[in-house]
Short mmCIF file of C-alpha atoms in Angstrom, two decimals:
data_model
loop_
_atom_site.label_atom_id
_atom_site.label_comp_id
_atom_site.label_asym_id
_atom_site.label_seq_id
_atom_site.Cartn_x
_atom_site.Cartn_y
_atom_site.Cartn_z
CA MET A 1 61.74 20.19 26.76
CA GLN A 2 60.60 18.26 23.68
CA PHE A 3 57.41 16.20 23.33
CA ALA A 4 56.67 13.45 20.83
CA ASN A 5 54.31 14.36 18.00
CA THR A 6 50.86 13.08 18.95
CA ILE A 7 47.33 13.79 17.78
CA PRO A 8 45.64 15.96 20.43
CA ARG A 9 42.56 14.47 22.04
CA THR A 10 39.40 16.42 22.66
CA ASP A 11 37.87 16.67 26.11
CA LEU A 12 35.09 14.34 24.99
CA GLN A 13 37.58 11.72 23.80
CA LEU A 14 39.44 11.98 27.10
CA GLU A 15 36.20 11.53 29.02
CA MET A 16 35.29 8.49 26.93
CA CYS A 17 38.71 6.95 27.51
CA HIS A 18 38.37 7.56 31.22
CA ALA A 19 34.93 5.94 31.32
CA LYS A 20 36.25 2.97 29.34
CA ASP A 21 39.16 2.54 31.75
CA VAL A 22 36.83 2.60 34.74
CA LEU A 23 34.54 -0.03 33.17
CA GLN A 24 37.49 -2.25 32.34
CA ASN A 25 38.65 -2.05 35.96
CA MET A 26 35.15 -2.86 37.22
CA SER A 27 35.05 -5.84 34.85
CA ILE A 28 38.34 -7.08 36.30
CA PHE A 29 36.96 -6.59 39.83
CA CYS A 30 33.91 -8.63 38.83
CA GLN A 31 35.99 -11.46 37.39
CA ARG A 32 38.23 -11.55 40.51
CA LYS A 33 35.28 -11.06 42.86
CA LEU A 34 36.79 -7.86 44.26
CA PHE A 35 34.50 -5.38 46.06
CA THR A 36 31.39 -7.31 44.86
CA ASP A 37 28.35 -6.94 47.08
CA VAL A 38 25.72 -9.23 45.55
CA VAL A 39 25.55 -12.66 43.95
CA LEU A 40 23.10 -13.36 41.14
CA ARG A 41 22.19 -17.02 40.96
CA VAL A 42 20.94 -18.23 37.57
CA GLU A 43 20.44 -21.92 36.80
CA ARG A 44 22.82 -22.88 39.65
CA ARG A 45 25.54 -20.58 38.31
CA GLU A 46 26.65 -17.73 40.53
CA PHE A 47 27.65 -14.31 39.22
CA HIS A 48 29.47 -12.02 41.68
CA CYS A 49 28.46 -8.45 40.83
CA HIS A 50 28.34 -4.86 42.02
CA ARG A 51 24.91 -3.46 42.84
CA ALA A 52 26.00 -0.05 41.55
CA ILE A 53 26.88 -1.42 38.09
CA LEU A 54 23.68 -3.44 37.88
CA SER A 55 21.55 -0.48 38.95
CA ALA A 56 23.29 1.92 36.57
CA ASN A 57 22.48 -0.34 33.61
CA SER A 58 19.04 -1.63 34.45
CA ILE A 59 15.82 -0.11 35.76
CA TYR A 60 14.92 -3.63 36.96
CA PHE A 61 17.97 -3.84 39.24
CA TRP A 62 17.72 -0.20 40.30
CA THR A 63 14.19 -0.89 41.50
CA MET A 64 15.33 -4.09 43.21
CA PHE A 65 18.22 -2.56 45.15
CA CYS A 66 17.20 1.07 45.66
CA THR A 67 13.55 0.99 46.69
CA GLY A 68 13.67 -1.13 49.80
CA LEU A 69 12.60 -4.42 48.29
CA GLN A 70 13.50 -7.66 50.06
CA GLU A 71 16.32 -8.39 47.57
CA SER A 72 18.11 -5.20 48.58
CA GLN A 73 19.02 -6.88 51.90
CA GLN A 74 19.99 -10.26 50.43
CA GLY A 75 23.50 -11.31 49.52
CA ILE A 76 22.26 -13.86 46.99
CA VAL A 77 19.44 -13.11 44.54
CA ASP A 78 17.85 -15.88 42.47
CA LEU A 79 16.80 -14.79 38.97
CA LYS A 80 14.15 -16.48 36.85
CA GLY A 81 13.23 -16.01 33.20
CA VAL A 82 16.79 -15.88 31.87
CA SER A 83 19.41 -18.54 31.12
CA ALA A 84 22.90 -18.56 32.61
CA ASP A 85 24.54 -18.15 29.18
CA THR A 86 22.34 -15.18 28.41
CA MET A 87 23.09 -13.64 31.83
CA ASP A 88 26.79 -13.99 31.05
CA CYS A 89 26.33 -11.96 27.85
CA VAL A 90 24.21 -9.36 29.65
CA LEU A 91 26.91 -8.83 32.30
CA ASP A 92 29.59 -8.50 29.60
CA HIS A 93 27.47 -5.71 28.13
CA MET A 94 26.94 -4.06 31.52
CA TYR A 95 30.58 -4.08 32.54
CA GLY A 96 32.31 -3.24 29.28
CA GLY A 97 29.83 -2.68 26.49
CA ARG A 98 31.01 -5.97 24.97
CA LEU A 99 28.28 -7.93 23.23
CA SER A 100 28.40 -10.85 20.85
CA ILE A 101 25.02 -11.06 19.11
CA HIS A 102 24.27 -13.85 16.66
CA GLU A 103 21.23 -15.66 15.31
CA ASP A 104 21.26 -18.24 18.10
CA ASN A 105 21.18 -15.79 21.02
CA VAL A 106 19.50 -12.61 19.75
CA GLN A 107 16.02 -13.69 20.83
CA ASP A 108 17.20 -14.62 24.34
CA LEU A 109 19.11 -11.33 24.64
CA LEU A 110 16.09 -9.32 23.55
CA GLU A 111 13.92 -11.13 26.08
CA ALA A 112 16.51 -10.40 28.78
CA ALA A 113 16.69 -6.74 27.74
CA ASP A 114 12.92 -6.61 28.05
CA LEU A 115 13.01 -8.30 31.47
CA PHE A 116 15.79 -6.10 32.88
CA GLN A 117 14.52 -2.96 31.10
CA MET A 118 17.84 -2.24 29.38
CA LEU A 119 17.07 0.10 26.50
CA GLY A 120 20.60 0.11 25.06
CA LEU A 121 20.75 -3.68 24.87
CA ARG A 122 17.27 -3.82 23.40
CA ASN A 123 18.20 -1.31 20.69
CA ARG A 124 21.30 -3.29 19.71
CA CYS A 125 19.28 -6.49 19.40
CA GLU A 126 16.64 -4.73 17.30
CA LYS A 127 19.32 -3.32 15.01
CA PHE A 128 20.84 -6.79 14.59
CA LEU A 129 17.47 -8.24 13.59
CA GLU A 130 16.79 -5.39 11.15
CA GLU A 131 20.17 -5.90 9.49
CA HIS A 132 19.64 -9.66 9.18
CA LEU A 133 16.15 -9.69 7.70
CA ASP A 134 15.96 -12.39 5.04
CA PRO A 135 13.18 -14.03 2.97
CA CYS A 136 13.54 -17.15 5.10
CA ASN A 137 13.18 -15.40 8.48
CA CYS A 138 11.24 -12.14 8.02
CA LEU A 139 7.92 -13.72 9.01
CA GLY A 140 9.42 -15.12 12.21
CA ILE A 141 11.02 -11.78 13.05
CA LEU A 142 7.71 -10.03 12.35
CA SER A 143 5.90 -12.35 14.74
CA PHE A 144 8.62 -11.86 17.35
CA ALA A 145 8.48 -8.06 16.96
CA ASN A 146 4.71 -8.09 17.44
CA SER A 147 5.03 -10.28 20.54
CA PHE A 148 7.46 -7.83 22.16
CA SER A 149 5.71 -4.68 20.88
CA ILE A 150 8.60 -3.39 18.78
CA PRO A 151 6.83 -1.12 16.23
CA ALA A 152 9.92 -0.11 14.24
CA LEU A 153 11.10 -3.70 13.78
CA SER A 154 7.57 -4.82 13.00
CA GLU A 155 7.18 -2.20 10.27
CA LYS A 156 10.60 -2.98 8.76
CA SER A 157 9.71 -6.68 8.71
CA ARG A 158 6.40 -5.93 7.00
CA GLN A 159 8.13 -3.74 4.45
CA PHE A 160 10.73 -6.44 3.77
CA LEU A 161 7.95 -9.01 3.38
CA ARG A 162 6.10 -6.82 0.89
CA GLU A 163 9.24 -6.07 -1.11
CA SER A 164 10.40 -9.72 -1.16
CA PHE A 165 7.03 -11.47 -1.30
CA THR A 166 7.97 -13.60 -4.31
CA GLU A 167 10.95 -15.04 -2.40
CA VAL A 168 9.25 -15.25 1.00
CA ILE A 169 6.50 -17.57 -0.25
CA GLN A 170 9.13 -20.14 -1.24
CA HIS A 171 10.07 -20.85 2.39
CA GLU A 172 8.54 -23.06 5.05
CA GLU A 173 7.74 -20.09 7.34
CA PHE A 174 5.14 -18.92 4.84
CA LEU A 175 3.32 -22.25 4.84
CA GLN A 176 3.15 -22.15 8.65
CA LEU A 177 1.52 -18.71 8.79
CA PRO A 178 -1.73 -18.43 10.78
CA LYS A 179 -4.70 -17.59 8.58
CA ALA A 180 -5.26 -14.18 10.16
CA GLU A 181 -1.70 -13.07 9.38
CA LEU A 182 -1.92 -14.35 5.80
CA LEU A 183 -5.15 -12.42 5.28
CA ASP A 184 -3.46 -9.29 6.57
CA HIS A 185 -0.54 -9.63 4.14
CA LEU A 186 -2.72 -10.45 1.12
CA SER A 187 -4.85 -7.36 1.68
CA SER A 188 -1.89 -5.02 1.09
CA ASP A 189 -1.75 -2.99 -2.12
CA LEU A 190 2.02 -2.79 -1.60
CA LEU A 191 2.94 -6.41 -2.32
CA ALA A 192 5.81 -6.14 -4.81
CA VAL A 193 4.48 -8.61 -7.35
CA ALA A 194 4.61 -7.94 -11.06
CA ARG A 195 1.70 -10.28 -11.76
CA GLU A 196 -1.24 -11.32 -9.62
CA GLU A 197 -0.64 -14.96 -10.57
CA THR A 198 2.09 -14.99 -7.90
CA VAL A 199 -0.41 -14.09 -5.19
CA PHE A 200 -2.92 -16.70 -6.39
CA GLU A 201 -0.28 -19.44 -6.36
CA SER A 202 0.85 -18.47 -2.86
CA VAL A 203 -2.70 -18.87 -1.58
CA MET A 204 -3.15 -22.25 -3.20
CA SER A 205 0.22 -23.46 -1.84
CA TRP A 206 -0.78 -22.41 1.68
CA VAL A 207 -4.17 -24.12 1.44
CA ARG A 208 -2.79 -27.36 -0.04
CA HIS A 209 -0.15 -27.56 2.72
CA ASP A 210 -2.99 -28.74 4.98
CA ALA A 211 -5.99 -28.96 2.68
CA GLY A 212 -8.19 -30.80 5.13
CA ALA A 213 -7.98 -28.03 7.74
CA ARG A 214 -7.55 -25.04 5.44
CA LYS A 215 -9.89 -25.51 2.49
CA GLY A 216 -12.67 -23.87 4.49
CA ALA A 217 -10.69 -20.62 4.36
CA LEU A 218 -10.36 -20.68 0.56
CA ARG A 219 -13.15 -18.19 -0.19
CA GLU A 220 -11.90 -15.74 2.43
CA LEU A 221 -8.37 -15.89 1.03
CA LEU A 222 -9.36 -15.68 -2.65
CA GLU A 223 -11.41 -12.58 -1.92
CA LEU A 224 -8.06 -10.81 -1.41
CA VAL A 225 -6.58 -12.07 -4.69
CA ARG A 226 -7.17 -9.79 -7.69
CA ILE A 227 -8.61 -12.71 -9.69
CA PRO A 228 -10.08 -10.50 -12.48
CA LEU A 229 -6.54 -9.30 -13.23
CA LEU A 230 -5.22 -12.81 -13.87
CA ASP A 231 -4.37 -13.57 -17.50
CA PRO A 232 -7.59 -14.94 -19.11
CA ILE A 233 -5.88 -18.11 -20.34
CA TYR A 234 -4.26 -18.66 -16.93
CA PHE A 235 -7.68 -18.10 -15.32
CA VAL A 236 -9.28 -20.80 -17.46
CA GLU A 237 -6.47 -23.34 -17.11
CA LYS A 238 -5.41 -22.81 -13.48
CA VAL A 239 -8.38 -21.32 -11.63
CA GLU A 240 -11.54 -22.64 -13.24
CA ALA A 241 -9.95 -26.10 -13.52
CA ASP A 242 -8.73 -26.28 -9.92
CA GLU A 243 -10.60 -29.02 -8.04
CA LEU A 244 -10.46 -27.26 -4.66
CA ILE A 245 -11.96 -24.08 -6.12
CA VAL A 246 -14.56 -25.79 -8.30
CA SER A 247 -15.76 -27.89 -5.36
CA SER A 248 -16.32 -24.76 -3.25
CA LYS A 249 -19.68 -23.17 -4.00
CA GLU A 250 -18.63 -20.15 -1.94
CA CYS A 251 -15.97 -19.35 -4.55
CA LEU A 252 -18.42 -19.29 -7.47
CA PRO A 253 -19.26 -15.54 -7.18
CA LEU A 254 -15.54 -14.73 -7.41
CA LEU A 255 -15.24 -16.73 -10.62
CA GLN A 256 -18.34 -15.07 -12.06
CA GLU A 257 -16.91 -11.63 -11.22
CA ALA A 258 -13.69 -12.46 -13.08
CA ARG A 259 -15.60 -13.74 -16.12
CA LYS A 260 -17.64 -10.53 -16.28
CA TYR A 261 -14.48 -8.46 -16.02
CA HIS A 262 -12.89 -10.37 -18.90
CA ILE A 263 -16.00 -9.62 -20.98
CA PHE A 264 -16.89 -6.07 -19.94
CA GLY A 265 -13.51 -4.74 -18.79
CA SER A 266 -13.38 -1.68 -16.53
CA GLU A 267 -17.16 -1.49 -16.50
CA ILE A 268 -16.85 -4.01 -13.66
CA THR A 269 -15.32 -2.19 -10.67
CA THR A 270 -14.52 -3.92 -7.37
CA PRO A 271 -11.52 -3.89 -4.99
CA ARG A 272 -10.26 -6.93 -6.92
CA THR A 273 -10.13 -5.08 -10.26
CA ARG A 274 -7.64 -2.50 -8.97
CA PRO A 275 -3.98 -3.46 -9.58
CA ARG A 276 -1.52 -3.49 -6.72
CA LYS A 277 0.94 -0.62 -6.64
CA PHE A 278 3.93 -2.60 -7.92
CA ALA A 279 2.14 -4.70 -10.53
CA ASP A 280 3.31 -4.40 -14.12
CA VAL A 281 -0.24 -3.31 -14.91
CA ALA A 282 -1.56 -0.12 -13.29
CA GLU A 283 -4.60 2.10 -13.38
CA VAL A 284 -3.67 5.20 -15.37
CA ILE A 285 -5.58 8.31 -16.41
CA VAL A 286 -5.78 9.24 -20.09
CA VAL A 287 -6.54 12.81 -21.19
CA VAL A 288 -7.91 13.08 -24.73
CA GLY A 289 -7.78 16.25 -26.85
CA GLY A 290 -9.62 19.37 -25.72
CA CYS A 291 -9.13 23.13 -26.09
CA ASP A 292 -6.21 25.36 -25.15
CA ARG A 293 -6.10 27.88 -22.31
CA LYS A 294 -8.22 30.53 -24.03
CA GLY A 295 -10.57 27.96 -25.55
CA TRP A 296 -9.82 29.09 -29.10
CA GLY A 297 -7.63 26.29 -30.43
CA THR A 298 -8.12 22.53 -30.37
CA LEU A 299 -5.39 20.19 -29.10
CA PRO A 300 -4.29 16.95 -30.81
CA PHE A 301 -2.59 15.53 -27.75
CA MET A 302 -3.46 12.40 -25.82
CA GLU A 303 -1.44 11.81 -22.66
CA ARG A 304 -1.26 9.22 -19.92
CA TYR A 305 -0.91 10.22 -16.27
CA GLN A 306 0.31 7.65 -13.74
CA PRO A 307 -0.73 8.84 -10.24
CA ALA A 308 1.67 6.47 -8.47
CA THR A 309 4.71 8.13 -10.06
CA GLY A 310 3.33 11.49 -11.21
CA GLN A 311 4.67 10.72 -14.69
CA TRP A 312 3.06 12.00 -17.93
CA THR A 313 3.53 10.04 -21.16
CA GLN A 314 2.57 10.96 -24.73
CA LEU A 315 0.22 8.53 -26.51
CA ALA A 316 -1.04 8.43 -30.11
CA LYS A 317 -2.53 11.77 -31.17
CA THR A 318 -6.30 12.01 -31.42
CA PRO A 319 -7.76 11.61 -34.93
CA ASP A 320 -9.41 14.59 -36.63
CA TYR A 321 -8.56 16.78 -33.67
CA SER A 322 -10.39 19.82 -35.02
CA LYS A 323 -13.45 18.53 -33.17
CA THR A 324 -14.31 19.54 -29.60
CA GLN A 325 -17.02 18.71 -27.08
CA PHE A 326 -17.04 15.04 -28.03
CA ALA A 327 -17.84 12.15 -25.66
CA VAL A 328 -15.48 9.41 -24.49
CA CYS A 329 -15.96 6.18 -22.56
CA ILE A 330 -14.18 2.93 -21.81
CA LEU A 331 -15.18 -0.49 -23.13
CA LYS A 332 -13.00 -3.55 -22.43
CA ASN A 333 -10.08 -1.25 -21.64
CA ASP A 334 -10.27 0.53 -25.01
CA ILE A 335 -11.30 4.17 -25.40
CA PHE A 336 -14.24 5.15 -27.60
CA LEU A 337 -14.66 8.72 -28.88
CA SER A 338 -17.90 9.80 -30.51
CA GLY A 339 -19.32 12.95 -32.10
CA GLY A 340 -18.04 16.43 -31.58
CA HIS A 341 -18.66 19.98 -32.73
CA LEU A 342 -20.76 20.32 -34.81
CA TYR A 343 -23.05 17.21 -34.79
CA THR A 344 -20.38 14.81 -36.05
CA LYS A 345 -21.30 11.15 -36.55
CA ASP A 346 -17.73 9.84 -36.36
CA VAL A 347 -16.80 7.21 -33.77
CA TRP A 348 -13.19 6.22 -33.10
CA MET A 349 -11.72 3.49 -30.93
CA TYR A 350 -8.30 3.72 -29.27
CA ASN A 351 -6.64 0.32 -28.85
CA SER A 352 -4.80 0.62 -25.53
CA VAL A 353 -2.49 -2.30 -26.30
CA LEU A 354 -1.37 -1.19 -29.77
CA ASN A 355 -1.56 2.58 -29.05
CA VAL A 356 -3.50 3.27 -32.26
CA TRP A 357 -6.84 4.88 -33.18
CA LEU A 358 -9.26 2.97 -35.42
CA ARG A 359 -12.46 4.26 -37.04
CA VAL A 360 -15.54 2.18 -36.16
CA ALA A 361 -19.25 2.32 -37.08
CA HIS A 362 -20.58 5.88 -36.99
CA LEU A 363 -23.52 7.21 -34.99
CA ASN A 364 -27.02 7.11 -36.45
CA LYS A 365 -27.31 10.79 -35.64
CA GLY A 366 -24.57 13.37 -35.20
CA ARG A 367 -24.04 14.59 -31.65
CA TRP A 368 -21.97 17.03 -29.60
CA ARG A 369 -22.01 18.11 -25.97
CA HIS A 370 -23.34 14.63 -25.23
CA LYS A 371 -22.27 11.89 -22.81
CA MET A 372 -21.48 8.23 -23.44
CA VAL A 373 -21.21 5.26 -21.07
CA ALA A 374 -20.64 1.52 -21.43
CA LEU A 375 -23.37 -0.78 -20.11
CA GLN A 376 -23.23 -4.59 -20.23
CA GLY A 377 -20.57 -4.51 -22.90
CA LYS A 378 -22.30 -2.01 -25.32
CA VAL A 379 -22.27 1.65 -25.96
CA GLN A 380 -25.73 2.77 -25.31
CA THR A 381 -27.92 5.73 -24.51
CA TYR A 382 -30.55 3.96 -22.40
CA ASN A 383 -31.18 0.42 -21.17
CA GLN A 384 -33.15 -0.26 -18.02
CA ARG A 385 -34.34 -3.72 -17.03
CA LYS A 386 -37.86 -2.42 -16.54
CA ASP A 387 -37.65 -0.26 -19.66
CA GLU A 388 -38.82 2.81 -17.82
CA TRP A 389 -37.60 6.09 -16.37
CA THR A 390 -38.24 6.94 -12.72
CA PHE A 391 -37.87 10.22 -10.84
CA SER A 392 -35.37 10.53 -8.00
CA SER A 393 -34.51 13.40 -5.69
CA SER A 394 -33.88 16.64 -7.52
CA THR A 395 -30.26 17.71 -7.77
CA PRO A 396 -29.29 20.54 -5.40
CA PHE A 397 -27.89 22.44 -8.40
CA ALA A 398 -28.87 23.40 -11.94
CA GLN A 399 -25.70 23.70 -14.00
CA ARG A 400 -24.27 22.96 -17.40
CA CYS A 401 -20.78 21.58 -18.17
CA ILE A 402 -20.84 19.13 -15.26
CA ASN A 403 -19.25 15.69 -14.89
CA ALA A 404 -20.25 12.57 -13.00
CA VAL A 405 -18.52 9.31 -12.02
CA SER A 406 -19.50 6.36 -9.86
CA LEU A 407 -17.43 4.71 -7.12
CA ASN A 408 -18.48 2.07 -4.59
CA ASP A 409 -22.17 2.40 -5.55
CA LEU A 410 -22.15 6.18 -5.06
CA ILE A 411 -22.32 8.89 -7.75
CA TYR A 412 -20.12 11.98 -7.60
CA VAL A 413 -20.94 15.15 -9.54
CA MET A 414 -18.96 18.37 -10.03
CA GLY A 415 -18.34 21.09 -12.60
CA GLY A 416 -20.13 24.09 -14.06
CA LEU A 417 -20.14 27.05 -11.72
CA VAL A 418 -20.56 24.78 -8.70
CA GLU A 419 -17.69 25.09 -6.19
CA CYS A 420 -18.14 21.73 -4.53
CA ILE A 421 -18.39 18.03 -5.25
CA TYR A 422 -21.78 16.43 -4.64
CA GLN A 423 -22.32 12.84 -3.60
CA TYR A 424 -25.50 10.93 -4.43
CA ASP A 425 -26.50 7.67 -2.76
CA PRO A 426 -29.04 5.86 -5.02
CA ARG A 427 -30.01 3.44 -2.27
CA GLN A 428 -31.15 6.25 0.01
CA ASP A 429 -32.01 8.66 -2.81
CA LEU A 430 -29.97 11.24 -0.93
CA TRP A 431 -27.70 14.12 -2.06
CA SER A 432 -24.88 15.51 0.10
CA ILE A 433 -21.75 17.63 -0.29
CA LEU A 434 -18.53 15.59 -0.26
CA THR A 435 -16.10 18.54 -0.25
CA ARG A 436 -15.54 22.00 -1.70
CA THR A 437 -13.25 22.82 -4.61
CA PRO A 438 -10.89 25.84 -4.81
CA GLY A 439 -13.29 27.40 -7.31
CA PRO A 440 -15.60 26.59 -10.24
CA LEU A 441 -14.22 24.23 -12.91
CA GLU A 442 -16.30 24.06 -16.07
CA ASN A 443 -15.61 21.38 -18.67
CA SER A 444 -12.98 19.68 -16.52
CA GLY A 445 -12.04 16.03 -16.57
CA LEU A 446 -13.35 13.80 -13.78
CA THR A 447 -12.39 10.15 -13.34
CA VAL A 448 -11.81 7.46 -10.71
CA CYS A 449 -8.33 5.95 -10.35
CA ASN A 450 -7.06 3.68 -7.55
CA GLY A 451 -10.16 4.37 -5.50
CA MET A 452 -9.68 8.16 -5.62
CA LEU A 453 -11.45 10.94 -7.53
CA TYR A 454 -9.26 12.95 -9.91
CA ILE A 455 -10.16 16.34 -11.40
CA LEU A 456 -8.02 17.42 -14.33
CA GLY A 457 -8.00 20.85 -15.99
CA GLY A 458 -11.21 22.75 -16.82
CA LYS A 459 -12.13 26.43 -17.01
CA ASP A 460 -11.67 28.50 -13.88
CA ALA A 461 -13.63 31.53 -12.63
CA LEU A 462 -11.94 33.68 -15.33
CA ALA A 463 -13.11 31.27 -18.06
CA GLU A 464 -9.51 30.21 -18.76
CA GLY A 465 -8.25 26.65 -18.95
CA THR A 466 -6.16 25.34 -16.06
CA ASP A 467 -3.47 22.67 -15.83
CA GLN A 468 -4.06 21.54 -12.24
CA VAL A 469 -4.68 17.96 -11.19
CA LEU A 470 -6.70 17.60 -7.98
CA CYS A 471 -7.20 14.40 -6.03
CA VAL A 472 -10.10 13.74 -3.65
CA ASP A 473 -10.20 10.91 -1.12
CA PRO A 474 -13.90 10.00 -0.90
CA THR A 475 -13.45 8.34 2.50
CA SER A 476 -11.97 11.41 4.21
CA SER A 477 -13.26 14.15 1.84
CA ASN A 478 -9.68 15.44 1.69
CA LEU A 479 -8.85 17.40 -1.49
CA SER A 480 -5.25 18.04 -2.55
CA HIS A 481 -3.31 19.37 -5.53
CA VAL A 482 -1.16 16.45 -6.75
CA SER A 483 0.23 17.43 -10.14
CA ASN A 484 0.10 19.73 -13.15
CA MET A 485 -0.81 18.74 -16.68
CA PRO A 486 1.66 19.38 -19.53
CA ARG A 487 -0.62 22.25 -20.63
CA CYS A 488 -3.83 24.07 -19.74
CA VAL A 489 -6.86 22.31 -21.18
CA SER A 490 -10.66 22.18 -21.10
CA TYR A 491 -13.41 20.41 -23.08
CA HIS A 492 -11.20 17.30 -23.00
CA GLY A 493 -11.93 13.64 -22.54
CA CYS A 494 -10.75 11.99 -19.32
CA VAL A 495 -10.89 8.25 -18.60
CA THR A 496 -9.08 5.57 -16.60
CA ILE A 497 -7.70 2.38 -18.12
CA HIS A 498 -5.33 -0.43 -17.17
CA GLN A 499 -1.97 -0.38 -18.95
CA ARG A 500 1.37 -2.09 -18.62
CA VAL A 501 3.75 0.49 -17.18
CA LYS A 502 6.94 -1.55 -16.68
#
């Protein structure tokens, strides 16, 4: 006996074919009203169905027919909350897995899936919406997903909005956003905008769409725009000259903050001076010079570390790099380096735009192992409004080779032989421990970048330089190892500046 050559089917394939055949037969029975035992009446249309098929597909119908409810004894069941056309599609799905989803019916089908508790139908509708996200509809889909508590679709819609923000704001849906939702979107660091001017213009477009009703929200909205990061010329021509903004006294502090930032640079630190993650300008950490692992040789290198990408980039080498134990600080986004071993008077300025070092006026007196900060646009050693020194709480440590930075009106101190990071609150004159470090780190780098504390290099318990980069979240006190430097280093400068990275 000879058999034709055929591809053998697996048991699973045979089972699937069998199930498909059964469903097709049940669909034919339904169409011809054979063996049906219940009629669903929707908008005066009658659908002859099988209770078993309905119950097998839907928890709603299983509960209706299998738990002794009144409908289980009725031949005709009236359904509310669903249209006849939608019910037709739902039954096609129940009886044969057939489903035609398109933009005009997906919302109705999802509502029906929610009503009838049909997880499979719901999942197919969610997948359709995810695959058809577009700049013109993502806000509507986001609102719909929130209404029906669909977390996955909601998050994908938010992500699409962030990634396509420049295109989304061109559509009518954006102008119809409720204020609360707009505030939520503007607060995100993940808006994929190269320049903050895009965010500012989106806010002004939204306000002007109904200026009479919305101008009262202007201050609240502009607080979420990184106004200090706007181009200075754009700020003068488009922001300071805008009649809606100028007429709002509530907006004046925001304009003053931006003016100060344009004058004093990174000395002014607020949530609005921190670039968004995808901006073409980012906060980056710059490591300047220092000593090698054993502390015997000096290093000429200056390198930029971008926390968002973990990338290290070489910058212009430090001038006269035979010096160590100098001081560095930031002024108007440029780096100043002063002094160094042994009592050097030299002061150099690194232009962060041109990537060059320039010699500037020297110190009146040579210094080394000193510190330098910028205050009100100057490099200074002391300047108090009252021209006086006052005592505060004593530090809970007595160490050399320590570092300090400020963030959100708090001061953080670490280094020396201390194995923890201290936090000082000037308002309460109170010291506390933020977190502990893996060990002592003398002469390390400490800086603030993107609202986090970064510790770079330094001498460990064996008095050898390290290459580790640690990150501390001041809100949670969590400390983690995030990167390694190109080489072990100590006695180096460490600052944060804004630079174009794209």
